[in-house]
mmCIF file of C-alpha atoms in Angstrom:
data_model
loop_
_atom_site.group_PDB
_atom_site.id
_atom_site.type_symbol
_atom_site.label_atom_id
_atom_site.label_comp_id
_atom_site.label_asym_id
_atom_site.label_seq_id
_atom_site.Cartn_x
_atom_site.Cartn_y
_atom_site.Cartn_z
ATOM 1 C CA UNK A 1 -97.270 17.403 176.000
ATOM 2 C CA UNK A 2 -100.298 19.665 176.377
ATOM 3 C CA UNK A 3 -102.715 17.243 174.643
ATOM 4 C CA UNK A 4 -103.872 13.746 175.446
ATOM 5 C CA UNK A 5 -104.377 12.486 171.867
ATOM 6 C CA UNK A 6 -103.703 13.495 168.295
ATOM 7 C CA UNK A 7 -107.395 14.229 167.745
ATOM 8 C CA UNK A 8 -107.249 16.444 170.795
ATOM 9 C CA UNK A 9 -104.219 18.191 169.331
ATOM 10 C CA UNK A 10 -106.087 18.816 166.010
ATOM 11 C CA UNK A 11 -109.116 20.110 167.825
ATOM 12 C CA UNK A 12 -107.077 22.750 169.719
ATOM 13 C CA UNK A 13 -109.667 22.863 172.507
ATOM 14 C CA UNK A 14 -112.293 24.193 170.053
ATOM 15 C CA UNK A 15 -109.947 26.813 168.645
ATOM 16 C CA UNK A 16 -108.839 24.708 165.645
ATOM 17 C CA UNK A 17 -110.060 27.137 162.876
ATOM 18 C CA UNK A 18 -108.133 30.070 164.392
ATOM 19 C CA UNK A 19 -104.910 28.280 165.286
ATOM 20 C CA UNK A 20 -104.658 26.316 162.102
ATOM 21 C CA UNK A 21 -105.561 29.108 159.683
ATOM 22 C CA UNK A 22 -103.053 31.505 161.271
ATOM 23 C CA UNK A 23 -100.281 28.898 161.330
ATOM 24 C CA UNK A 24 -101.146 27.634 157.878
ATOM 25 C CA UNK A 25 -100.958 31.055 156.236
ATOM 26 C CA UNK A 26 -97.698 31.838 158.053
ATOM 27 C CA UNK A 27 -95.911 28.569 157.176
ATOM 28 C CA UNK A 28 -97.213 28.784 153.637
ATOM 29 C CA UNK A 29 -95.693 32.300 153.197
ATOM 30 C CA UNK A 30 -92.339 31.190 154.689
ATOM 31 C CA UNK A 31 -92.171 28.165 152.341
ATOM 32 C CA UNK A 32 -93.325 30.245 149.370
ATOM 33 C CA UNK A 33 -90.493 32.772 150.103
ATOM 34 C CA UNK A 34 -87.927 29.982 149.945
ATOM 35 C CA UNK A 35 -89.458 28.465 146.842
ATOM 36 C CA UNK A 36 -89.541 31.839 145.106
ATOM 37 C CA UNK A 37 -85.910 32.669 146.082
ATOM 38 C CA UNK A 38 -84.731 29.301 144.716
ATOM 39 C CA UNK A 39 -86.652 29.709 141.458
ATOM 40 C CA UNK A 40 -85.327 33.255 141.009
ATOM 41 C CA UNK A 41 -81.735 32.144 141.497
ATOM 42 C CA UNK A 42 -82.056 29.128 139.208
ATOM 43 C CA UNK A 43 -83.577 31.229 136.417
ATOM 44 C CA UNK A 44 -80.892 33.872 136.686
ATOM 45 C CA UNK A 45 -78.126 31.307 136.528
ATOM 46 C CA UNK A 46 -79.804 29.628 133.564
ATOM 47 C CA UNK A 47 -79.982 32.946 131.709
ATOM 48 C CA UNK A 48 -76.355 33.831 132.484
ATOM 49 C CA UNK A 49 -75.082 30.377 131.393
ATOM 50 C CA UNK A 50 -77.071 30.590 128.180
ATOM 51 C CA UNK A 51 -75.520 33.946 127.391
ATOM 52 C CA UNK A 52 -71.989 32.655 127.981
ATOM 53 C CA UNK A 53 -72.648 29.674 125.737
ATOM 54 C CA UNK A 54 -74.060 31.928 122.993
ATOM 55 C CA UNK A 55 -71.146 34.359 123.269
ATOM 56 C CA UNK A 56 -68.584 31.554 123.189
ATOM 57 C CA UNK A 57 -70.260 30.044 120.070
ATOM 58 C CA UNK A 58 -70.346 33.476 118.520
ATOM 59 C CA UNK A 59 -66.615 34.037 119.269
ATOM 60 C CA UNK A 60 -65.833 30.623 117.840
ATOM 61 C CA UNK A 61 -67.625 31.284 114.512
ATOM 62 C CA UNK A 62 -65.952 34.674 114.298
ATOM 63 C CA UNK A 63 -62.544 33.141 114.789
ATOM 64 C CA UNK A 64 -63.416 30.439 112.269
ATOM 65 C CA UNK A 65 -64.477 32.946 109.623
ATOM 66 C CA UNK A 66 -61.448 35.105 110.270
ATOM 67 C CA UNK A 67 -59.169 32.108 109.900
ATOM 68 C CA UNK A 68 -60.910 31.030 106.706
ATOM 69 C CA UNK A 69 -60.758 34.571 105.271
ATOM 70 C CA UNK A 70 -57.125 34.776 106.101
ATOM 71 C CA UNK A 71 -56.471 31.425 104.452
ATOM 72 C CA UNK A 72 -58.481 32.406 101.367
ATOM 73 C CA UNK A 73 -56.855 35.843 101.250
ATOM 74 C CA UNK A 74 -53.423 34.290 101.623
ATOM 75 C CA UNK A 75 -54.135 31.890 98.758
ATOM 76 C CA UNK A 76 -55.224 34.793 96.487
ATOM 77 C CA UNK A 77 -52.059 36.730 97.309
ATOM 78 C CA UNK A 78 -49.907 33.734 96.350
ATOM 79 C CA UNK A 79 -51.394 33.175 92.855
ATOM 80 C CA UNK B 1 -63.340 50.467 159.243
ATOM 81 C CA UNK B 2 -63.495 52.336 155.921
ATOM 82 C CA UNK B 3 -61.719 49.581 154.122
ATOM 83 C CA UNK B 4 -64.131 47.109 155.603
ATOM 84 C CA UNK B 5 -67.193 49.099 154.547
ATOM 85 C CA UNK B 6 -65.882 49.384 150.978
ATOM 86 C CA UNK B 7 -64.998 45.686 150.915
ATOM 87 C CA UNK B 8 -68.458 44.823 152.123
ATOM 88 C CA UNK B 9 -69.867 47.155 149.525
ATOM 89 C CA UNK B 10 -68.116 45.345 146.707
ATOM 90 C CA UNK B 11 -70.628 42.989 145.109
ATOM 91 C CA UNK B 12 -67.913 40.457 144.301
ATOM 92 C CA UNK B 13 -66.760 40.238 147.902
ATOM 93 C CA UNK B 14 -70.312 40.168 149.268
ATOM 94 C CA UNK B 15 -71.195 37.380 146.768
ATOM 95 C CA UNK B 16 -68.301 35.265 148.046
ATOM 96 C CA UNK B 17 -68.777 35.849 151.771
ATOM 97 C CA UNK B 18 -72.527 35.421 151.694
ATOM 98 C CA UNK B 19 -72.094 32.059 150.018
ATOM 99 C CA UNK B 20 -70.225 30.882 153.089
ATOM 100 C CA UNK B 21 -72.660 32.371 155.636
ATOM 101 C CA UNK B 22 -75.914 31.409 153.942
ATOM 102 C CA UNK B 23 -76.051 27.663 154.635
ATOM 103 C CA UNK B 24 -75.470 28.277 158.344
ATOM 104 C CA UNK B 25 -78.284 30.867 158.507
ATOM 105 C CA UNK B 26 -80.692 28.436 156.783
ATOM 106 C CA UNK B 27 -79.725 25.555 159.033
ATOM 107 C CA UNK B 28 -80.226 27.643 162.188
ATOM 108 C CA UNK B 29 -83.517 29.042 160.884
ATOM 109 C CA UNK B 30 -84.878 25.583 160.005
ATOM 110 C CA UNK B 31 -83.781 24.077 163.301
ATOM 111 C CA UNK B 32 -85.270 26.865 165.414
ATOM 112 C CA UNK B 33 -88.523 27.182 163.501
ATOM 113 C CA UNK B 34 -89.177 23.393 163.519
ATOM 114 C CA UNK B 35 -88.284 23.188 167.265
ATOM 115 C CA UNK B 36 -90.356 26.273 168.100
ATOM 116 C CA UNK B 37 -93.319 24.960 166.096
ATOM 117 C CA UNK B 38 -93.425 21.619 167.784
ATOM 118 C CA UNK B 39 -92.754 23.153 171.224
ATOM 119 C CA UNK B 40 -95.238 25.965 170.829
ATOM 120 C CA UNK B 41 -98.028 23.963 169.209
ATOM 121 C CA UNK B 42 -97.865 20.700 171.173
ATOM 122 C CA UNK B 43 -95.838 21.136 174.331
ATOM 123 C CA UNK B 44 -96.382 24.602 175.746
ATOM 124 C CA UNK B 45 -99.246 24.641 178.235
ATOM 125 C CA UNK B 46 -102.579 26.182 177.218
ATOM 126 C CA UNK B 47 -103.302 29.649 178.532
ATOM 127 C CA UNK B 48 -105.668 29.607 181.554
ATOM 128 C CA UNK B 49 -107.849 32.357 179.989
ATOM 129 C CA UNK B 50 -107.443 31.975 176.215
ATOM 130 C CA UNK B 51 -107.002 28.230 176.033
ATOM 131 C CA UNK B 52 -105.286 27.010 172.900
ATOM 132 C CA UNK B 53 -105.966 30.044 170.729
ATOM 133 C CA UNK B 54 -103.006 31.700 172.501
ATOM 134 C CA UNK B 55 -100.683 29.419 170.481
ATOM 135 C CA UNK B 56 -101.094 31.956 167.648
ATOM 136 C CA UNK B 57 -98.620 34.111 169.682
ATOM 137 C CA UNK B 58 -95.782 31.886 168.444
ATOM 138 C CA UNK B 59 -96.198 33.289 164.908
ATOM 139 C CA UNK B 60 -97.872 36.594 165.649
ATOM 140 C CA UNK B 61 -95.132 38.068 167.795
ATOM 141 C CA UNK B 62 -92.119 36.904 165.681
ATOM 142 C CA UNK B 63 -93.856 38.142 162.496
ATOM 143 C CA UNK B 64 -94.650 41.511 164.092
ATOM 144 C CA UNK B 65 -91.021 41.871 165.312
ATOM 145 C CA UNK B 66 -89.694 41.056 161.886
ATOM 146 C CA UNK B 67 -92.160 43.335 160.116
ATOM 147 C CA UNK B 68 -90.675 46.264 162.048
ATOM 148 C CA UNK B 69 -87.039 45.069 162.059
ATOM 149 C CA UNK B 70 -87.106 44.482 158.279
ATOM 150 C CA UNK B 71 -88.377 48.064 157.805
ATOM 151 C CA UNK B 72 -85.619 49.489 159.974
ATOM 152 C CA UNK B 73 -83.039 47.333 158.105
ATOM 153 C CA UNK B 74 -84.463 48.488 154.762
ATOM 154 C CA UNK B 75 -84.313 52.167 155.798
ATOM 155 C CA UNK B 76 -80.762 51.757 157.171
ATOM 156 C CA UNK B 77 -79.683 50.125 153.891
ATOM 157 C CA UNK B 78 -81.335 53.040 152.070
ATOM 158 C CA UNK B 79 -79.359 55.492 154.185
ATOM 159 C CA UNK B 80 -76.068 53.649 153.485
ATOM 160 C CA UNK B 81 -76.916 53.690 149.786
ATOM 161 C CA UNK B 82 -77.758 57.398 149.793
ATOM 162 C CA UNK B 83 -74.673 58.487 151.764
ATOM 163 C CA UNK B 84 -71.956 56.156 150.515
ATOM 164 C CA UNK B 85 -73.481 55.084 147.156
ATOM 165 C CA UNK B 86 -72.999 51.466 148.132
ATOM 166 C CA UNK B 87 -74.959 49.428 145.594
ATOM 167 C CA UNK B 88 -75.095 46.236 147.622
ATOM 168 C CA UNK B 89 -77.019 48.142 150.268
ATOM 169 C CA UNK B 90 -79.646 49.103 147.702
ATOM 170 C CA UNK B 91 -79.835 45.537 146.446
ATOM 171 C CA UNK B 92 -80.450 44.342 150.042
ATOM 172 C CA UNK B 93 -83.078 46.980 150.551
ATOM 173 C CA UNK B 94 -84.796 45.826 147.338
ATOM 174 C CA UNK B 95 -85.124 42.224 148.497
ATOM 175 C CA UNK B 96 -86.099 43.097 152.111
ATOM 176 C CA UNK B 97 -89.290 44.907 151.074
ATOM 177 C CA UNK B 98 -91.458 42.038 149.807
ATOM 178 C CA UNK B 99 -90.534 39.847 152.756
ATOM 179 C CA UNK B 100 -91.192 42.666 155.224
ATOM 180 C CA UNK B 101 -94.613 43.202 153.620
ATOM 181 C CA UNK B 102 -95.339 39.512 153.925
ATOM 182 C CA UNK B 103 -94.441 39.504 157.612
ATOM 183 C CA UNK B 104 -96.604 42.587 158.193
ATOM 184 C CA UNK B 105 -99.461 40.750 156.487
ATOM 185 C CA UNK B 106 -98.809 37.661 158.692
ATOM 186 C CA UNK B 107 -98.873 39.815 161.824
ATOM 187 C CA UNK B 108 -102.161 41.482 160.771
ATOM 188 C CA UNK B 109 -103.791 38.257 159.621
ATOM 189 C CA UNK B 110 -102.796 36.172 162.604
ATOM 190 C CA UNK B 111 -103.862 39.013 164.860
ATOM 191 C CA UNK B 112 -107.249 39.303 163.193
ATOM 192 C CA UNK B 113 -107.815 35.577 163.463
ATOM 193 C CA UNK B 114 -106.685 35.610 167.084
ATOM 194 C CA UNK B 115 -108.949 38.581 167.810
ATOM 195 C CA UNK B 116 -112.107 36.667 166.962
ATOM 196 C CA UNK B 117 -112.106 34.235 169.916
ATOM 197 C CA UNK B 118 -110.224 36.655 172.241
ATOM 198 C CA UNK B 119 -111.734 40.062 171.644
ATOM 199 C CA UNK B 120 -114.871 39.079 169.767
ATOM 200 C CA UNK B 121 -113.820 41.097 166.772
ATOM 201 C CA UNK B 122 -111.270 40.624 164.018
ATOM 202 C CA UNK B 123 -110.636 44.292 163.454
ATOM 203 C CA UNK B 124 -110.952 47.623 165.275
ATOM 204 C CA UNK B 125 -109.366 50.993 164.502
ATOM 205 C CA UNK B 126 -107.098 50.528 167.489
ATOM 206 C CA UNK B 127 -103.771 52.503 167.365
ATOM 207 C CA UNK B 128 -101.561 49.380 167.174
ATOM 208 C CA UNK B 129 -103.650 47.712 164.463
ATOM 209 C CA UNK B 130 -103.921 50.913 162.463
ATOM 210 C CA UNK B 131 -100.195 51.717 162.637
ATOM 211 C CA UNK B 132 -99.415 48.149 161.500
ATOM 212 C CA UNK B 133 -101.776 48.573 158.546
ATOM 213 C CA UNK B 134 -99.936 51.835 157.695
ATOM 214 C CA UNK B 135 -96.656 49.848 157.848
ATOM 215 C CA UNK B 136 -98.068 47.431 155.244
ATOM 216 C CA UNK B 137 -98.994 50.361 152.980
ATOM 217 C CA UNK B 138 -95.509 51.843 153.503
ATOM 218 C CA UNK B 139 -93.965 48.620 152.338
ATOM 219 C CA UNK B 140 -96.221 48.442 149.301
ATOM 220 C CA UNK B 141 -95.453 52.082 148.618
ATOM 221 C CA UNK B 142 -91.690 51.487 148.729
ATOM 222 C CA UNK B 143 -92.048 48.487 146.366
ATOM 223 C CA UNK B 144 -94.283 50.419 143.933
ATOM 224 C CA UNK B 145 -92.143 53.565 144.017
ATOM 225 C CA UNK B 146 -88.992 51.546 143.181
ATOM 226 C CA UNK B 147 -90.707 50.165 140.099
ATOM 227 C CA UNK B 148 -92.206 53.425 139.022
ATOM 228 C CA UNK B 149 -89.096 54.981 137.487
ATOM 229 C CA UNK B 150 -87.543 54.170 134.138
ATOM 230 C CA UNK B 151 -84.075 54.663 135.569
ATOM 231 C CA UNK B 152 -83.090 52.200 138.306
ATOM 232 C CA UNK B 153 -81.069 54.781 140.185
ATOM 233 C CA UNK B 154 -83.964 57.214 140.494
ATOM 234 C CA UNK B 155 -86.220 54.355 141.724
ATOM 235 C CA UNK B 156 -83.604 53.350 144.287
ATOM 236 C CA UNK B 157 -83.251 56.861 145.600
ATOM 237 C CA UNK B 158 -86.997 57.463 145.811
ATOM 238 C CA UNK B 159 -87.548 54.108 147.600
ATOM 239 C CA UNK B 160 -84.679 54.923 150.058
ATOM 240 C CA UNK B 161 -86.189 58.304 150.916
ATOM 241 C CA UNK B 162 -89.659 56.874 151.487
ATOM 242 C CA UNK B 163 -88.219 54.098 153.670
ATOM 243 C CA UNK B 164 -86.244 56.648 155.731
ATOM 244 C CA UNK B 165 -89.224 58.869 156.158
ATOM 245 C CA UNK B 166 -91.462 55.895 156.878
ATOM 246 C CA UNK B 167 -89.299 54.836 159.827
ATOM 247 C CA UNK B 168 -91.158 57.470 161.930
ATOM 248 C CA UNK B 169 -93.993 54.937 162.006
ATOM 249 C CA UNK B 170 -91.880 52.353 163.880
ATOM 250 C CA UNK B 171 -91.777 54.165 167.246
ATOM 251 C CA UNK B 172 -95.485 54.962 166.756
ATOM 252 C CA UNK B 173 -96.167 51.194 166.445
ATOM 253 C CA UNK B 174 -93.979 50.490 169.444
ATOM 254 C CA UNK B 175 -95.527 53.053 171.827
ATOM 255 C CA UNK B 176 -99.085 52.952 170.373
ATOM 256 C CA UNK B 177 -100.109 50.400 173.000
ATOM 257 C CA UNK B 178 -98.967 52.739 175.838
ATOM 258 C CA UNK B 179 -100.095 56.042 174.308
ATOM 259 C CA UNK B 180 -103.559 55.076 173.059
ATOM 260 C CA UNK B 181 -104.449 51.849 174.926
ATOM 261 C CA UNK B 182 -107.785 50.761 173.524
ATOM 262 C CA UNK B 183 -107.724 47.151 172.380
ATOM 263 C CA UNK B 184 -104.282 45.683 171.816
ATOM 264 C CA UNK B 185 -102.452 44.702 175.016
ATOM 265 C CA UNK B 186 -99.049 46.164 175.780
ATOM 266 C CA UNK B 187 -95.879 44.192 174.964
ATOM 267 C CA UNK B 188 -95.756 40.656 176.323
ATOM 268 C CA UNK B 189 -92.325 39.822 175.057
ATOM 269 C CA UNK B 190 -89.172 41.711 175.815
ATOM 270 C CA UNK B 191 -85.554 40.563 175.773
ATOM 271 C CA UNK B 192 -84.521 43.132 178.363
ATOM 272 C CA UNK B 193 -87.103 42.668 181.145
ATOM 273 C CA UNK B 194 -88.247 39.581 183.049
ATOM 274 C CA UNK B 195 -90.887 37.642 181.065
ATOM 275 C CA UNK B 196 -94.469 38.272 182.131
ATOM 276 C CA UNK B 197 -95.419 34.693 181.266
ATOM 277 C CA UNK B 198 -94.176 31.352 182.573
ATOM 278 C CA UNK B 199 -90.946 30.051 181.175
ATOM 279 C CA UNK B 200 -92.664 27.078 179.508
ATOM 280 C CA UNK B 201 -94.608 29.561 177.396
ATOM 281 C CA UNK B 202 -91.831 32.149 176.941
ATOM 282 C CA UNK B 203 -89.004 29.863 175.830
ATOM 283 C CA UNK B 204 -90.732 28.527 172.685
ATOM 284 C CA UNK B 205 -91.550 32.119 171.820
ATOM 285 C CA UNK B 206 -87.896 33.086 172.105
ATOM 286 C CA UNK B 207 -86.969 30.119 169.924
ATOM 287 C CA UNK B 208 -89.506 31.206 167.249
ATOM 288 C CA UNK B 209 -88.389 34.871 167.333
ATOM 289 C CA UNK B 210 -84.726 33.842 166.812
ATOM 290 C CA UNK B 211 -85.772 31.371 164.097
ATOM 291 C CA UNK B 212 -87.697 34.089 162.213
ATOM 292 C CA UNK B 213 -84.737 36.438 162.439
ATOM 293 C CA UNK B 214 -82.371 33.756 161.080
ATOM 294 C CA UNK B 215 -84.829 33.063 158.286
ATOM 295 C CA UNK B 216 -84.874 36.768 157.387
ATOM 296 C CA UNK B 217 -81.072 36.923 157.327
ATOM 297 C CA UNK B 218 -80.806 33.796 155.227
ATOM 298 C CA UNK B 219 -83.434 34.899 152.744
ATOM 299 C CA UNK B 220 -81.933 38.355 152.481
ATOM 300 C CA UNK B 221 -78.466 36.957 151.780
ATOM 301 C CA UNK B 222 -79.841 34.541 149.161
ATOM 302 C CA UNK B 223 -81.943 37.107 147.365
ATOM 303 C CA UNK B 224 -79.269 39.818 147.522
ATOM 304 C CA UNK B 225 -76.945 37.345 145.719
ATOM 305 C CA UNK B 226 -79.593 36.905 143.038
ATOM 306 C CA UNK B 227 -79.982 40.670 142.791
ATOM 307 C CA UNK B 228 -76.182 40.906 142.302
ATOM 308 C CA UNK B 229 -76.421 38.467 139.369
ATOM 309 C CA UNK B 230 -79.299 40.408 137.949
ATOM 310 C CA UNK B 231 -77.600 43.818 138.066
ATOM 311 C CA UNK B 232 -73.939 42.929 137.653
ATOM 312 C CA UNK B 233 -74.489 40.173 135.089
ATOM 313 C CA UNK B 234 -72.257 41.764 132.500
ATOM 314 C CA UNK B 235 -69.332 42.352 134.867
ATOM 315 C CA UNK B 236 -66.272 40.299 134.098
ATOM 316 C CA UNK B 237 -66.170 38.434 137.458
ATOM 317 C CA UNK B 238 -69.804 37.320 137.046
ATOM 318 C CA UNK B 239 -69.200 36.149 133.514
ATOM 319 C CA UNK B 240 -66.125 34.178 134.573
ATOM 320 C CA UNK B 241 -68.248 32.441 137.215
ATOM 321 C CA UNK B 242 -70.479 30.941 134.517
ATOM 322 C CA UNK B 243 -67.868 30.272 131.885
ATOM 323 C CA UNK B 244 -66.234 27.644 133.974
ATOM 324 C CA UNK B 245 -69.405 26.289 135.433
ATOM 325 C CA UNK B 246 -70.427 24.409 132.267
#
């Protein structure tokens, strides 16, 4: 341990403004990079899932309409 | 070898393999950066001339290393993309640029802050400082150029060419302290030669450098995966990934 107390550690032998601003900016940028990467990934996945849901719903209605048309058409043919 | 390159170049394969590697890279990065921070800030002895302001070295040197390594990686990825048309290489180059720029900024900022108590000035048009500032502008140029085209492929090619040309700045940065020695001191950290500082100061620096490199690898893997989802979103294998995941 290079310091005798926590206050001593914070004071950095009079160099506190330099040491803490340089370290603060660096650690902030590292954490911000991780945060940004996570947000980016989550939003992309959300968008892709939404599209799959929409397409699946779209396919379902199409199949439904096709089935109904076939049923209606079939009925017409019979009479 | 060729089969390996083409396999690595396949977004689907890269997406799968990077998922396995990524947690390890993050774990190593977190461990090393936390250990290096505690060690460097609290346990390493103060410098007999600079006192505690020298603790800035533990972020300044790793950031400066990474600023240059990320540029070389980006240019190499650009070369791979141009020669073999491997899209994953271009995606990796895309995500490396902002982080490289951030690390260049960190190196410049921490250097400026360190310069006040040490040199009595935060800036001088010293060769090392100036060539690092040029590196920052090169990064910003690569990012801007990529976005300046309506076709993604044209943007990728332009960014690759600028990155490859810009690599000439890297040896200039490296040797600037020997060629035009005005303010910045020559290299204090080298993996190949015996350390010029005591082990108790050098080891935490080594830990931080390795930690920053792991961080860069982890972040690049993660963001390249996102870039794959962004660009290959309509491919069948990507769609299947999210059809089941509901």
